[in-house]
Amino acid sequence: MRLLTHNMLSSNIKGVANGFPLLIEVEKVIEKQVDFNPDFLKNIFPKIEWQALVQASRSMGYSELPEESPESSMLDSDDFLMKFHH
């Protein structure tokens, strides 16, 4: 599952107070190459729950994202966008 998709999911089980973010238990990581699309990343960025994305990426062994949510000006940085894309 893509981490951006995971970031949009929540549990709707009755009685669950806060069903977000869903916990990821990693058994196997497969990285698939996809086309780099900076426009998509810039448009999805405001919808992302940053701390949940960082937590999920760290659980998968990827630690290149900054801990704190970046300023929107970082969206002009190709270096940041490539890390966000990964």
Tab-separated table of N, CA and C in Angstrom:
chain	number	residue	atom	x	y	z
A	1	MET	N	0.838	-1.166	0.000
A	1	MET	CA	0.000	0.000	0.000
A	1	MET	C	0.893	1.242	0.000
A	2	ARG	N	0.515	2.205	-0.735
A	2	ARG	CA	1.256	3.469	-0.742
A	2	ARG	C	1.010	4.209	0.568
A	3	LEU	N	2.049	4.839	1.072
A	3	LEU	CA	1.913	5.539	2.347
A	3	LEU	C	0.979	6.736	2.250
A	4	LEU	N	0.868	7.342	1.076
A	4	LEU	CA	-0.087	8.444	0.926
A	4	LEU	C	-1.515	7.926	1.038
A	5	THR	N	-1.773	6.728	0.515
A	5	THR	CA	-3.095	6.113	0.659
A	5	THR	C	-3.340	5.781	2.122
A	6	HIS	N	-2.357	5.179	2.774
A	6	HIS	CA	-2.472	4.844	4.194
A	6	HIS	C	-2.804	6.088	5.015
A	7	ASN	N	-2.252	7.218	4.644
A	7	ASN	CA	-2.450	8.457	5.381
A	7	ASN	C	-3.900	8.934	5.331
A	8	MET	N	-4.658	8.479	4.354
A	8	MET	CA	-6.048	8.904	4.201
A	8	MET	C	-7.035	7.941	4.866
A	9	LEU	N	-6.556	6.790	5.338
A	9	LEU	CA	-7.433	5.770	5.909
A	9	LEU	C	-7.629	5.961	7.402
A	10	SER	N	-8.815	5.578	7.878
A	10	SER	CA	-9.070	5.548	9.314
A	10	SER	C	-10.037	4.407	9.605
A	11	SER	N	-10.047	3.971	10.837
A	11	SER	CA	-10.926	2.878	11.250
A	11	SER	C	-12.291	3.444	11.607
A	12	ASN	N	-13.338	2.767	11.168
A	12	ASN	CA	-14.683	3.201	11.531
A	12	ASN	C	-15.380	2.147	12.391
A	13	ILE	N	-14.590	1.325	13.090
A	13	ILE	CA	-15.143	0.303	13.970
A	13	ILE	C	-15.861	0.991	15.125
A	14	LYS	N	-17.062	0.508	15.415
A	14	LYS	CA	-17.869	1.086	16.483
A	14	LYS	C	-17.115	1.005	17.812
A	15	GLY	N	-17.115	2.092	18.534
A	15	GLY	CA	-16.458	2.139	19.829
A	15	GLY	C	-15.020	2.614	19.790
A	16	VAL	N	-14.456	2.755	18.603
A	16	VAL	CA	-13.084	3.254	18.485
A	16	VAL	C	-13.137	4.778	18.539
A	17	ALA	N	-12.460	5.342	19.533
A	17	ALA	CA	-12.507	6.797	19.713
A	17	ALA	C	-11.740	7.529	18.627
A	18	ASN	N	-10.531	7.067	18.346
A	18	ASN	CA	-9.713	7.725	17.334
A	18	ASN	C	-9.121	6.649	16.439
A	19	GLY	N	-9.685	6.463	15.273
A	19	GLY	CA	-9.253	5.403	14.372
A	19	GLY	C	-8.174	5.823	13.403
A	20	PHE	N	-7.397	6.838	13.781
A	20	PHE	CA	-6.350	7.335	12.900
A	20	PHE	C	-5.129	7.667	13.719
A	21	PRO	N	-3.960	7.437	13.259
A	21	PRO	CA	-3.590	6.672	12.062
A	21	PRO	C	-3.627	5.176	12.341
A	22	LEU	N	-3.839	4.427	11.300
A	22	LEU	CA	-3.816	2.975	11.420
A	22	LEU	C	-2.376	2.518	11.610
A	23	LEU	N	-2.195	1.529	12.458
A	23	LEU	CA	-0.869	0.986	12.728
A	23	LEU	C	-0.419	0.123	11.553
A	24	ILE	N	0.833	0.232	11.187
A	24	ILE	CA	1.406	-0.611	10.137
A	24	ILE	C	2.327	-1.623	10.792
A	25	GLU	N	2.079	-2.891	10.511
A	25	GLU	CA	2.979	-3.954	10.950
A	25	GLU	C	3.652	-4.500	9.702
A	26	VAL	N	4.929	-4.210	9.561
A	26	VAL	CA	5.666	-4.525	8.340
A	26	VAL	C	6.162	-5.965	8.369
A	27	GLU	N	5.813	-6.704	7.332
A	27	GLU	CA	6.369	-8.038	7.134
A	27	GLU	C	7.380	-8.018	6.000
A	28	LYS	N	7.059	-7.256	4.969
A	28	LYS	CA	7.912	-7.208	3.788
A	28	LYS	C	7.692	-5.866	3.096
A	29	VAL	N	8.770	-5.235	2.693
A	29	VAL	CA	8.684	-3.956	1.987
A	29	VAL	C	9.110	-4.173	0.543
A	30	ILE	N	8.249	-3.749	-0.368
A	30	ILE	CA	8.558	-3.797	-1.796
A	30	ILE	C	8.428	-2.373	-2.320
A	31	GLU	N	9.520	-1.853	-2.846
A	31	GLU	CA	9.483	-0.513	-3.421
A	31	GLU	C	9.219	-0.621	-4.910
A	32	LYS	N	8.181	0.077	-5.355
A	32	LYS	CA	7.851	0.108	-6.779
A	32	LYS	C	8.150	1.499	-7.309
A	33	GLN	N	8.807	1.538	-8.432
A	33	GLN	CA	9.127	2.813	-9.065
A	33	GLN	C	7.872	3.390	-9.717
A	34	VAL	N	7.605	4.642	-9.425
A	34	VAL	CA	6.507	5.361	-10.072
A	34	VAL	C	7.063	6.679	-10.589
A	35	ASP	N	6.394	7.234	-11.570
A	35	ASP	CA	6.843	8.498	-12.152
A	35	ASP	C	6.787	9.617	-11.111
A	36	PHE	N	7.816	10.427	-11.098
A	36	PHE	CA	7.887	11.590	-10.218
A	36	PHE	C	6.952	12.658	-10.760
A	37	ASN	N	5.982	13.080	-9.948
A	37	ASN	CA	4.991	14.051	-10.371
A	37	ASN	C	4.926	15.181	-9.330
A	38	PRO	N	5.744	16.214	-9.490
A	38	PRO	CA	5.777	17.288	-8.490
A	38	PRO	C	4.432	17.990	-8.306
A	39	ASP	N	3.650	18.128	-9.371
A	39	ASP	CA	2.349	18.792	-9.249
A	39	ASP	C	1.418	18.007	-8.330
A	40	PHE	N	1.407	16.689	-8.477
A	40	PHE	CA	0.593	15.847	-7.599
A	40	PHE	C	1.025	16.021	-6.143
A	41	LEU	N	2.331	15.982	-5.899
A	41	LEU	CA	2.849	16.115	-4.535
A	41	LEU	C	2.484	17.463	-3.925
A	42	LYS	N	2.567	18.521	-4.721
A	42	LYS	CA	2.220	19.856	-4.229
A	42	LYS	C	0.734	19.955	-3.897
A	43	ASN	N	-0.111	19.274	-4.677
A	43	ASN	CA	-1.555	19.320	-4.437
A	43	ASN	C	-1.977	18.455	-3.254
A	44	ILE	N	-1.303	17.336	-3.023
A	44	ILE	CA	-1.679	16.427	-1.938
A	44	ILE	C	-1.106	16.878	-0.597
A	45	PHE	N	-0.034	17.646	-0.622
A	45	PHE	CA	0.663	18.049	0.604
A	45	PHE	C	-0.260	18.635	1.678
A	46	PRO	N	-1.167	19.572	1.350
A	46	PRO	CA	-2.016	20.149	2.401
A	46	PRO	C	-2.979	19.139	3.030
A	47	LYS	N	-3.235	18.035	2.360
A	47	LYS	CA	-4.184	17.035	2.859
A	47	LYS	C	-3.520	15.979	3.735
A	48	ILE	N	-2.205	15.993	3.793
A	48	ILE	CA	-1.451	14.964	4.504
A	48	ILE	C	-1.369	15.280	5.995
A	49	GLU	N	-1.600	14.268	6.815
A	49	GLU	CA	-1.337	14.360	8.253
A	49	GLU	C	0.133	13.998	8.426
A	50	TRP	N	0.977	15.019	8.578
A	50	TRP	CA	2.423	14.846	8.483
A	50	TRP	C	2.978	13.862	9.505
A	51	GLN	N	2.589	13.991	10.770
A	51	GLN	CA	3.137	13.102	11.801
A	51	GLN	C	2.795	11.644	11.513
A	52	ALA	N	1.609	11.377	11.004
A	52	ALA	CA	1.225	10.005	10.654
A	52	ALA	C	2.074	9.489	9.492
A	53	LEU	N	2.364	10.352	8.523
A	53	LEU	CA	3.204	9.954	7.391
A	53	LEU	C	4.623	9.644	7.854
A	54	VAL	N	5.161	10.480	8.721
A	54	VAL	CA	6.516	10.255	9.241
A	54	VAL	C	6.563	8.951	10.029
A	55	GLN	N	5.574	8.733	10.882
A	55	GLN	CA	5.522	7.502	11.684
A	55	GLN	C	5.444	6.275	10.776
A	56	ALA	N	4.596	6.319	9.771
A	56	ALA	CA	4.452	5.189	8.851
A	56	ALA	C	5.736	4.959	8.060
A	57	SER	N	6.353	6.026	7.590
A	57	SER	CA	7.580	5.863	6.802
A	57	SER	C	8.712	5.308	7.660
A	58	ARG	N	8.791	5.734	8.907
A	58	ARG	CA	9.829	5.211	9.803
A	58	ARG	C	9.596	3.724	10.093
A	59	SER	N	8.334	3.316	10.224
A	59	SER	CA	8.044	1.905	10.485
A	59	SER	C	8.440	1.023	9.304
A	60	MET	N	8.574	1.637	8.131
A	60	MET	CA	8.972	0.896	6.935
A	60	MET	C	10.475	1.007	6.679
A	61	GLY	N	11.181	1.718	7.557
A	61	GLY	CA	12.627	1.828	7.429
A	61	GLY	C	13.107	3.032	6.642
A	62	TYR	N	12.215	3.976	6.346
A	62	TYR	CA	12.594	5.179	5.600
A	62	TYR	C	12.627	6.356	6.565
A	63	SER	N	13.781	6.982	6.713
A	63	SER	CA	13.913	8.042	7.717
A	63	SER	C	14.331	9.389	7.131
A	64	GLU	N	14.078	9.608	5.862
A	64	GLU	CA	14.520	10.844	5.204
A	64	GLU	C	13.555	12.015	5.373
A	65	LEU	N	12.330	11.766	5.814
A	65	LEU	CA	11.378	12.865	5.985
A	65	LEU	C	11.670	13.611	7.279
A	66	PRO	N	11.545	14.939	7.266
A	66	PRO	CA	11.770	15.697	8.497
A	66	PRO	C	10.682	15.388	9.527
A	67	GLU	N	11.058	15.398	10.784
A	67	GLU	CA	10.126	15.098	11.877
A	67	GLU	C	8.974	16.102	11.924
A	68	GLU	N	9.307	17.371	11.790
A	68	GLU	CA	8.297	18.430	11.832
A	68	GLU	C	7.748	18.689	10.434
A	69	SER	N	6.478	19.045	10.370
A	69	SER	CA	5.851	19.347	9.084
A	69	SER	C	6.561	20.525	8.430
A	70	PRO	N	7.014	20.341	7.202
A	70	PRO	CA	7.744	21.414	6.522
A	70	PRO	C	6.831	22.583	6.147
A	71	GLU	N	7.448	23.729	5.998
A	71	GLU	CA	6.729	24.902	5.509
A	71	GLU	C	6.341	24.657	4.051
A	72	SER	N	5.274	25.279	3.602
A	72	SER	CA	4.844	25.100	2.214
A	72	SER	C	5.899	25.593	1.225
A	73	SER	N	6.797	26.460	1.667
A	73	SER	CA	7.867	26.926	0.779
A	73	SER	C	8.809	25.783	0.384
A	74	MET	N	8.842	24.717	1.191
A	74	MET	CA	9.682	23.554	0.875
A	74	MET	C	9.208	22.849	-0.399
A	75	LEU	N	7.976	23.114	-0.804
A	75	LEU	CA	7.449	22.492	-2.017
A	75	LEU	C	8.146	23.008	-3.269
A	76	ASP	N	8.953	24.045	-3.127
A	76	ASP	CA	9.750	24.547	-4.246
A	76	ASP	C	11.116	23.873	-4.319
A	77	SER	N	11.416	23.041	-3.334
A	77	SER	CA	12.706	22.353	-3.272
A	77	SER	C	12.605	20.968	-3.913
A	78	ASP	N	13.359	20.766	-4.988
A	78	ASP	CA	13.358	19.450	-5.638
A	78	ASP	C	13.866	18.368	-4.695
A	79	ASP	N	14.829	18.714	-3.847
A	79	ASP	CA	15.371	17.746	-2.890
A	79	ASP	C	14.270	17.260	-1.945
A	80	PHE	N	13.491	18.201	-1.382
A	80	PHE	CA	12.392	17.820	-0.498
A	80	PHE	C	11.343	17.007	-1.248
A	81	LEU	N	10.961	17.457	-2.435
A	81	LEU	CA	9.935	16.741	-3.197
A	81	LEU	C	10.361	15.313	-3.526
A	82	MET	N	11.637	15.105	-3.798
A	82	MET	CA	12.118	13.744	-4.076
A	82	MET	C	12.031	12.871	-2.819
A	83	LYS	N	12.322	13.426	-1.658
A	83	LYS	CA	12.192	12.670	-0.405
A	83	LYS	C	10.726	12.379	-0.110
A	84	PHE	N	9.865	13.352	-0.356
A	84	PHE	CA	8.423	13.188	-0.162
A	84	PHE	C	7.884	12.135	-1.132
A	85	HIS	N	8.375	12.128	-2.340
A	85	HIS	CA	7.964	11.176	-3.376
A	85	HIS	C	8.372	9.748	-3.029
A	86	HIS	N	9.555	9.592	-2.451
A	86	HIS	CA	10.093	8.263	-2.167
A	86	HIS	C	9.115	7.471	-1.340
